[in-house]
CSV table of C-alpha atoms and ligand atoms in Angstrom, one decimal:
chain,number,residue,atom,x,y,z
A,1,UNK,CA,5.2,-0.1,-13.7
A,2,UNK,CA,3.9,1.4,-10.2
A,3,UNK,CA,6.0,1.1,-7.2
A,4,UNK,CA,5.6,-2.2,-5.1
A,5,UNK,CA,4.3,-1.3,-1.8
A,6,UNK,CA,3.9,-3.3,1.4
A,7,UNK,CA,0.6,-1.4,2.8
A,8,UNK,CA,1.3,-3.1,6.7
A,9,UNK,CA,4.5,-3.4,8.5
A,10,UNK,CA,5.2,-2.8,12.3
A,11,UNK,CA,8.4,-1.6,13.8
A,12,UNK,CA,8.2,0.4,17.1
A,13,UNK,CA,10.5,0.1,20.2
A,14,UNK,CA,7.4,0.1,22.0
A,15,UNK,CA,6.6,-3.2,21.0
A,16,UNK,CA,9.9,-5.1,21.3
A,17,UNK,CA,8.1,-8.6,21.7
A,18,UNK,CA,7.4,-8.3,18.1
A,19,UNK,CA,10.9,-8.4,16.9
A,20,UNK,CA,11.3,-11.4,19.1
A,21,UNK,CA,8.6,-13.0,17.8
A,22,UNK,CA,9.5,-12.3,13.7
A,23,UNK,CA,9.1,-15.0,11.2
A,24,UNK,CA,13.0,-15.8,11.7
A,25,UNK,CA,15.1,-15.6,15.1
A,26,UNK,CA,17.5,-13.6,13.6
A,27,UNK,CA,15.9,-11.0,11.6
A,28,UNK,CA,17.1,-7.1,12.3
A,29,UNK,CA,14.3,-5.6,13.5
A,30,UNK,CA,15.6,-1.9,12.5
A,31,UNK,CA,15.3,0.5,10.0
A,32,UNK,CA,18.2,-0.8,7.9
A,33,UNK,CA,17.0,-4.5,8.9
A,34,UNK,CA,13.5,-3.4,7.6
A,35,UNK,CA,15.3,-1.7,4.6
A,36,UNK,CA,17.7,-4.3,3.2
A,37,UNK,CA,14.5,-6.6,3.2
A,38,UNK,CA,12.4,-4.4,1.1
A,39,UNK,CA,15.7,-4.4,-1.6
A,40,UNK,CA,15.5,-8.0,-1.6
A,41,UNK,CA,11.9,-8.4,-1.9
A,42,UNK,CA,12.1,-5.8,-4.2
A,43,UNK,CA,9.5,-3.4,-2.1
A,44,UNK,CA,9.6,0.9,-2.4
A,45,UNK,CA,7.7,2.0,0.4
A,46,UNK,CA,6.3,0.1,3.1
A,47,UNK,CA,3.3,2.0,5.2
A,48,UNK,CA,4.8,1.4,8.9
A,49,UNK,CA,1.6,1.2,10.9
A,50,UNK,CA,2.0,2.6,14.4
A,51,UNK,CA,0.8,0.8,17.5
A,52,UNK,CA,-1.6,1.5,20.8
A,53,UNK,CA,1.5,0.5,22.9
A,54,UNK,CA,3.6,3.7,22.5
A,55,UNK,CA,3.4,5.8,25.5
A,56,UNK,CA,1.5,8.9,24.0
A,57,UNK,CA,0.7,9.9,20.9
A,58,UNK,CA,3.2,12.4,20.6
A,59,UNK,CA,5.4,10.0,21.2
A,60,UNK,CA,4.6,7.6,18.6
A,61,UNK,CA,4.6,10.4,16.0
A,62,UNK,CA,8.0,11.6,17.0
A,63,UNK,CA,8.8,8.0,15.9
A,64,UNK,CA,7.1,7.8,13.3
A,65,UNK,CA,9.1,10.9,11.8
A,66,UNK,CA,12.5,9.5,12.8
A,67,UNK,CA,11.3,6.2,10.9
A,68,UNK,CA,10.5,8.4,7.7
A,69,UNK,CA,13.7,10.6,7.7
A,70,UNK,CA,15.7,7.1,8.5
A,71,UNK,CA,14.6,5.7,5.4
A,72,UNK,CA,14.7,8.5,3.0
A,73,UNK,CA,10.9,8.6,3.3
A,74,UNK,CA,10.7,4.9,2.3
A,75,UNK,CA,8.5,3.9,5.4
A,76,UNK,CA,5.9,5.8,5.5
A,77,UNK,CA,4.0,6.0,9.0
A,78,UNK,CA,0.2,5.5,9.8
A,79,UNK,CA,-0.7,7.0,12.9
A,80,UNK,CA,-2.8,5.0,15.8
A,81,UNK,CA,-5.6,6.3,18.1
A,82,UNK,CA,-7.4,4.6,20.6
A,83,UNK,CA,-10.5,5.8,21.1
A,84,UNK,CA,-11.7,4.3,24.5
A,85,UNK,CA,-9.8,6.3,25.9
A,86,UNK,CA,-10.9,8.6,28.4
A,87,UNK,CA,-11.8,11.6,26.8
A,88,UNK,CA,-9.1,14.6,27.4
A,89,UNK,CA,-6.6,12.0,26.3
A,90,UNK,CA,-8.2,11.3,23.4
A,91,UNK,CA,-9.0,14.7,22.2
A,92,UNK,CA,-5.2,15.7,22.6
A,93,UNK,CA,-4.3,12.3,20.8
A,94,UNK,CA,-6.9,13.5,17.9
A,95,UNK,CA,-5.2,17.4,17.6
A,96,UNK,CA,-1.5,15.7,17.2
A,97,UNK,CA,-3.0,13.6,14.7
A,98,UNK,CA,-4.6,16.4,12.8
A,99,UNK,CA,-1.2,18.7,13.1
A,100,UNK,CA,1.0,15.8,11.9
A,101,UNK,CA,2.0,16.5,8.1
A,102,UNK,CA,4.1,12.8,7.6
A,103,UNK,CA,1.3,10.2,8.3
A,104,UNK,CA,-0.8,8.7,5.3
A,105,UNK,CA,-3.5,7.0,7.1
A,106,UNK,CA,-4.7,6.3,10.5
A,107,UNK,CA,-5.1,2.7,12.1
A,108,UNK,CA,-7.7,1.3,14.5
A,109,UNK,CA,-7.5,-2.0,16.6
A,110,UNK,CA,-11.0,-2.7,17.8
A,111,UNK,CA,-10.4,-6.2,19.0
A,112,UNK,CA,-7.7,-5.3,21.2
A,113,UNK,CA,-8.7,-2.2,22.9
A,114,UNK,CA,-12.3,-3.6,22.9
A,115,UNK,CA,-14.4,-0.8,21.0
A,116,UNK,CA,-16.8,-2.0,17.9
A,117,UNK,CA,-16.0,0.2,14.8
A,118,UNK,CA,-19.4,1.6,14.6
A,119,UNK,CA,-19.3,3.0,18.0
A,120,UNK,CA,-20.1,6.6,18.3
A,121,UNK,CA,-16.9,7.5,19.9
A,122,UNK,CA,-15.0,6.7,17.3
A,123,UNK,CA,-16.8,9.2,14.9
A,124,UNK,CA,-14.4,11.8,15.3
A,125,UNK,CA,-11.3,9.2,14.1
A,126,UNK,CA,-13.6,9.4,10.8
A,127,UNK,CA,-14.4,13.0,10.7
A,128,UNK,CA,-10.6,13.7,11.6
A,129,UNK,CA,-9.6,11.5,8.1
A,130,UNK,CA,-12.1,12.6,6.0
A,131,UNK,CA,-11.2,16.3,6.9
A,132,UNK,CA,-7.4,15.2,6.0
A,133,UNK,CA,-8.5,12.7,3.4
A,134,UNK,CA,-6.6,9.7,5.1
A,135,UNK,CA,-7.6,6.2,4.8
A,136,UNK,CA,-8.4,4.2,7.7
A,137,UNK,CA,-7.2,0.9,8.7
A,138,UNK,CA,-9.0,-0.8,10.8
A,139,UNK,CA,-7.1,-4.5,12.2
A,140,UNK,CA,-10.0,-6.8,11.6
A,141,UNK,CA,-9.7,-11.1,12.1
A,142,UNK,CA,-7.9,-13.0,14.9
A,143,UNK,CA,-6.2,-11.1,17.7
A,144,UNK,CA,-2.1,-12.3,18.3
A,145,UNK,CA,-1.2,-14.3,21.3
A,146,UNK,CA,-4.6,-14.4,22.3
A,147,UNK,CA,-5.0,-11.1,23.5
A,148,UNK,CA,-8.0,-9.2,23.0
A,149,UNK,CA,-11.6,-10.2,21.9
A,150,UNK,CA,-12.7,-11.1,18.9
A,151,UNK,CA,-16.2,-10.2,18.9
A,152,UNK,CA,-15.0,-6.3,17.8
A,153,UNK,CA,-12.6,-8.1,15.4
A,154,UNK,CA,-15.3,-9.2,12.9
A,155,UNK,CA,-15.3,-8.1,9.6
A,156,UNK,CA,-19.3,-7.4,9.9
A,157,UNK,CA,-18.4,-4.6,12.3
A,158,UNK,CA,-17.1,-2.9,9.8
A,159,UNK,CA,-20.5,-2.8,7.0
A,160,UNK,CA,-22.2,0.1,9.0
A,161,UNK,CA,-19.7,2.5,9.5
A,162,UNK,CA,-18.6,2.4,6.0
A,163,UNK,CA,-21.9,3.2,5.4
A,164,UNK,CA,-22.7,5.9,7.7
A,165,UNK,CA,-19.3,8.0,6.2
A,166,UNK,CA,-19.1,6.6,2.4
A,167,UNK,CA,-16.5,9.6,1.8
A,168,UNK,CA,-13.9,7.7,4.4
A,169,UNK,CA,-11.7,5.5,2.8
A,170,UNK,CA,-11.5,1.8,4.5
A,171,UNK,CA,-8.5,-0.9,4.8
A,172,UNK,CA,-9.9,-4.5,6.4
A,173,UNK,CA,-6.8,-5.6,7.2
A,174,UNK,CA,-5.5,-9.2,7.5
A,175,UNK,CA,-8.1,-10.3,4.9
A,176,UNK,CA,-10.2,-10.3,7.8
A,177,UNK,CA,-8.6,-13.4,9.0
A,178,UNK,CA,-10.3,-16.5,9.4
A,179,UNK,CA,-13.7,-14.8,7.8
A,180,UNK,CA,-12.5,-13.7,4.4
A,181,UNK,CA,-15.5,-15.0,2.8
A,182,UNK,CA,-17.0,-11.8,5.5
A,183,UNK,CA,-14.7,-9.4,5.0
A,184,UNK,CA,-15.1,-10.2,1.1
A,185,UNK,CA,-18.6,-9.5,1.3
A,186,UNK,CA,-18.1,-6.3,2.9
A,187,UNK,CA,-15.6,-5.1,0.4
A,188,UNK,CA,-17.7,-6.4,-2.4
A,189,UNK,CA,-20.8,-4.3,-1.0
A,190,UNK,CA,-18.7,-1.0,-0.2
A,191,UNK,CA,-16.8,0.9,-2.6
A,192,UNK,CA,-15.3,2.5,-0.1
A,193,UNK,CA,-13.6,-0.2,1.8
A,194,UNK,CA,-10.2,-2.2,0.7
A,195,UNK,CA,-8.6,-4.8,2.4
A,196,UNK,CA,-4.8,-6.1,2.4
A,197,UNK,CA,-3.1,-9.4,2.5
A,198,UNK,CA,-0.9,-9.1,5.0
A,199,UNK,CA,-0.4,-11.3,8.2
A,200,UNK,CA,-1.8,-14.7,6.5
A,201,UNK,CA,0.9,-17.0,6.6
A,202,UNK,CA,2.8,-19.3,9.3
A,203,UNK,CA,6.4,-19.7,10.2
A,204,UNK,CA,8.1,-20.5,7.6
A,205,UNK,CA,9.7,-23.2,9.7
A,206,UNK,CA,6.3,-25.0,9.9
A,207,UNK,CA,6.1,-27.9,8.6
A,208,UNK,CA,2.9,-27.0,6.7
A,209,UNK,CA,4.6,-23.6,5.6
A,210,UNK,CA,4.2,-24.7,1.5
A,211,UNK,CA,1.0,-26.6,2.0
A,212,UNK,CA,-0.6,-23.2,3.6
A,213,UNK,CA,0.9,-20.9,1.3
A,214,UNK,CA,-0.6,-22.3,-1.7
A,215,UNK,CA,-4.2,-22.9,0.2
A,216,UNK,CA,-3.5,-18.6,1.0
A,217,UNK,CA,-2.8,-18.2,-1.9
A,218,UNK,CA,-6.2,-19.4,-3.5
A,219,UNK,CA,-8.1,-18.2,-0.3
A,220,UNK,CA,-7.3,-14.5,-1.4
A,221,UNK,CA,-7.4,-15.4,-5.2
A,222,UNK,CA,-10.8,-16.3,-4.0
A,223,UNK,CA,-11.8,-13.4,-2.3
A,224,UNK,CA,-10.7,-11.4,-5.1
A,225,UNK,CA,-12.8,-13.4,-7.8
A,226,UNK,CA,-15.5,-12.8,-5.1
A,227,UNK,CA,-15.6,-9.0,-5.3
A,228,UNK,CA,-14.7,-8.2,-8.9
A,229,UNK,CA,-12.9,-5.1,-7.3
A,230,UNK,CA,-8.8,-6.0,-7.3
A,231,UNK,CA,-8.4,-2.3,-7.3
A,232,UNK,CA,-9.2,-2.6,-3.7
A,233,UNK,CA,-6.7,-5.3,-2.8
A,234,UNK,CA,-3.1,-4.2,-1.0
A,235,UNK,CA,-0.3,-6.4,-0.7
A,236,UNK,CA,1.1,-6.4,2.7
A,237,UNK,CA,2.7,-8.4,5.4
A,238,UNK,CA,3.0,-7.5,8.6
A,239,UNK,CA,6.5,-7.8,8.8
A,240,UNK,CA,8.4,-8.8,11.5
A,241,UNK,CA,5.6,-11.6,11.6
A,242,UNK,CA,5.8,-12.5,7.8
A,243,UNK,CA,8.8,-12.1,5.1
A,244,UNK,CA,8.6,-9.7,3.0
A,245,UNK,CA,9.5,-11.5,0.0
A,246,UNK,CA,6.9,-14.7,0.9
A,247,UNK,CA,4.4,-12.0,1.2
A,248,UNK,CA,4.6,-10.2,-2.2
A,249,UNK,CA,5.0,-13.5,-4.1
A,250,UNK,CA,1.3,-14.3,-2.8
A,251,UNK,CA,0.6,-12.1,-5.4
A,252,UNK,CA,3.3,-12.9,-7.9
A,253,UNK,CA,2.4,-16.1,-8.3
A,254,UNK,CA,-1.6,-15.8,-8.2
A,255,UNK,CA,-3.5,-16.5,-11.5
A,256,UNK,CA,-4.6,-12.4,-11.9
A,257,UNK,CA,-4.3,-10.6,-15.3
A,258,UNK,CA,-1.1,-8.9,-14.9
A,259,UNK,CA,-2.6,-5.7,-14.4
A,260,UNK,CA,-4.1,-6.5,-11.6
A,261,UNK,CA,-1.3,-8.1,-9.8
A,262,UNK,CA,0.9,-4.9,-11.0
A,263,UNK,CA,-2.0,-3.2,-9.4
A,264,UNK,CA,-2.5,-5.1,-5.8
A,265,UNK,CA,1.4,-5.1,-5.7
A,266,UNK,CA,1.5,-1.3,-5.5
A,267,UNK,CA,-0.5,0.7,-8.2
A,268,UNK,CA,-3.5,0.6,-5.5
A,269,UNK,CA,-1.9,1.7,-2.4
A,270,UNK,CA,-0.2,4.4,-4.6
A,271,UNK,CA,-3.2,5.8,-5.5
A,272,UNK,CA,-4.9,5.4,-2.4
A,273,UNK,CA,-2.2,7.0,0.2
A,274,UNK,CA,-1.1,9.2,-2.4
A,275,UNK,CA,2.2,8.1,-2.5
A,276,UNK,CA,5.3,9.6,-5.1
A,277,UNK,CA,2.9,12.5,-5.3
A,278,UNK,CA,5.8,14.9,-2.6
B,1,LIG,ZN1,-0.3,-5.7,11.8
């Protein structure tokens, strides 16, 4: 069996709103909060995606270290650039990212710092990670709490880029949610590109939690049908949003060959952040 990995979790004290706003009121948004919910749900490693809101870069990677040593190297950080920023700032952001031996991937968020993936400035994000051979993530679907602007959030944004560098892994994260029958298509038409699951489902104290759940359910049961490729899928959750345990049994209970689900579970994120290879 491969380890069971949750590809997208958040947990920064730069971004304390998050924790407030967590799928239950009184969830521990710490390392041994984040911990003790991966023994229940049953989880190895959890890829702890860093965010735009840190001060610096440096910053966030010191973090993103203290995260990894915290956890016994159990959360393993993805690092975040932003590149519309002005351009001294960004360059410094890129060389700490290059120097940094813990991350396994880097993460962009187009719709919230306004930038479409295929823009030129963002080429050296994608020369940087094919140099280091480090997936990208790139947040893709609806924008939280209405920030941001979803015209750079669309799954289509991402078809030409993964074009123009085919040797650059892709994630389309959130499923590309609402336009998973998009991001399916681009997943479908590039080998290059995966997506995760994370990030789909409501409070659990709505009263539509079990009728959305199975309707998510299908929806990425669909999308997977869609592209013949679950070796591309990643179960994740976007923890503190989602539960960890609701998240993985998505999966668990979806009508896959069990291969597969082993596979989307953590067998594919294994291989593709090289994880249990240290
Ligand atoms: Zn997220």
């Amino acid at each position: 069996m491969p380890p069971r990995i949750d590809a997208h979790v958040h947990l920064s004290r730069w971004w304390p709103e998050l924790g407030r706003t967590a799928y239950r009121s009184d969830l521990e948004y710490t390392v041994p909060g984040l911990l003790a919910e991966m023994g229940q749900a049953r989880i190895d490693y959890a890829l702890a995606i860093q965010i735009v809101e840190a001060p610096a870069t440096d910053e966030a990677l010191d973090e993103g270290r203290r995260l990894l040593a915290e956890s016994g190297g159990r959360l393993r950080p993805i690092g975040t650039v932003d590149p519309t920023l002005e351009p001294p700032r960004f360059q410094q952001a890129l060389e700490a990212l290059e120097k940094e031996p813990g991350i396994v991937g880097l993460k962009l968020f187009p719709g919230y710092r306004s930038f479409y993936p295929s823009d030129r400035r963002v080429d050296p994000v994608y020369e940087l990670a094919h140099r280091r051979n480090l997936p990208v993530l790139v947040h893709q679907g609806d924008t939280l709490l209405g920030r941001g602007l979803l015209k750079f959030a669309r799954p289509l944004e991402l078809d030409e880029v993964a074009g123009r560098f085919r040797d650059v892994r892709f994630v389309l994260c959130h499923l590309g949610n609402p336009w998973i029958d998009e991001a399916a298509e681009i997943v479908y038409k590039n080998p290059n590109v995966f997506t995760d699951t994370s990030g789909l489902l409501p409070r659990p104290d709505s009263a539509y939690f079990d009728r959305v759940r199975s309707r998510t359910r299908e929806r990425i049961l669909d999308a997977i049908l869609t592209t013949s490729a679950p070796e591309r899928f990643l179960m994740g959750s976007d923890w503190p949003l989602q539960s960890l345990s609701a998240s993985s049994a998505l999966i668990e209970e979806a009508d896959l060959e069990p291969e597969d689900r082993d596979a989307i579970l953590g067998g594919n994120a294994q291989r593709l952040f090289r994880l249990g290879e240290d």
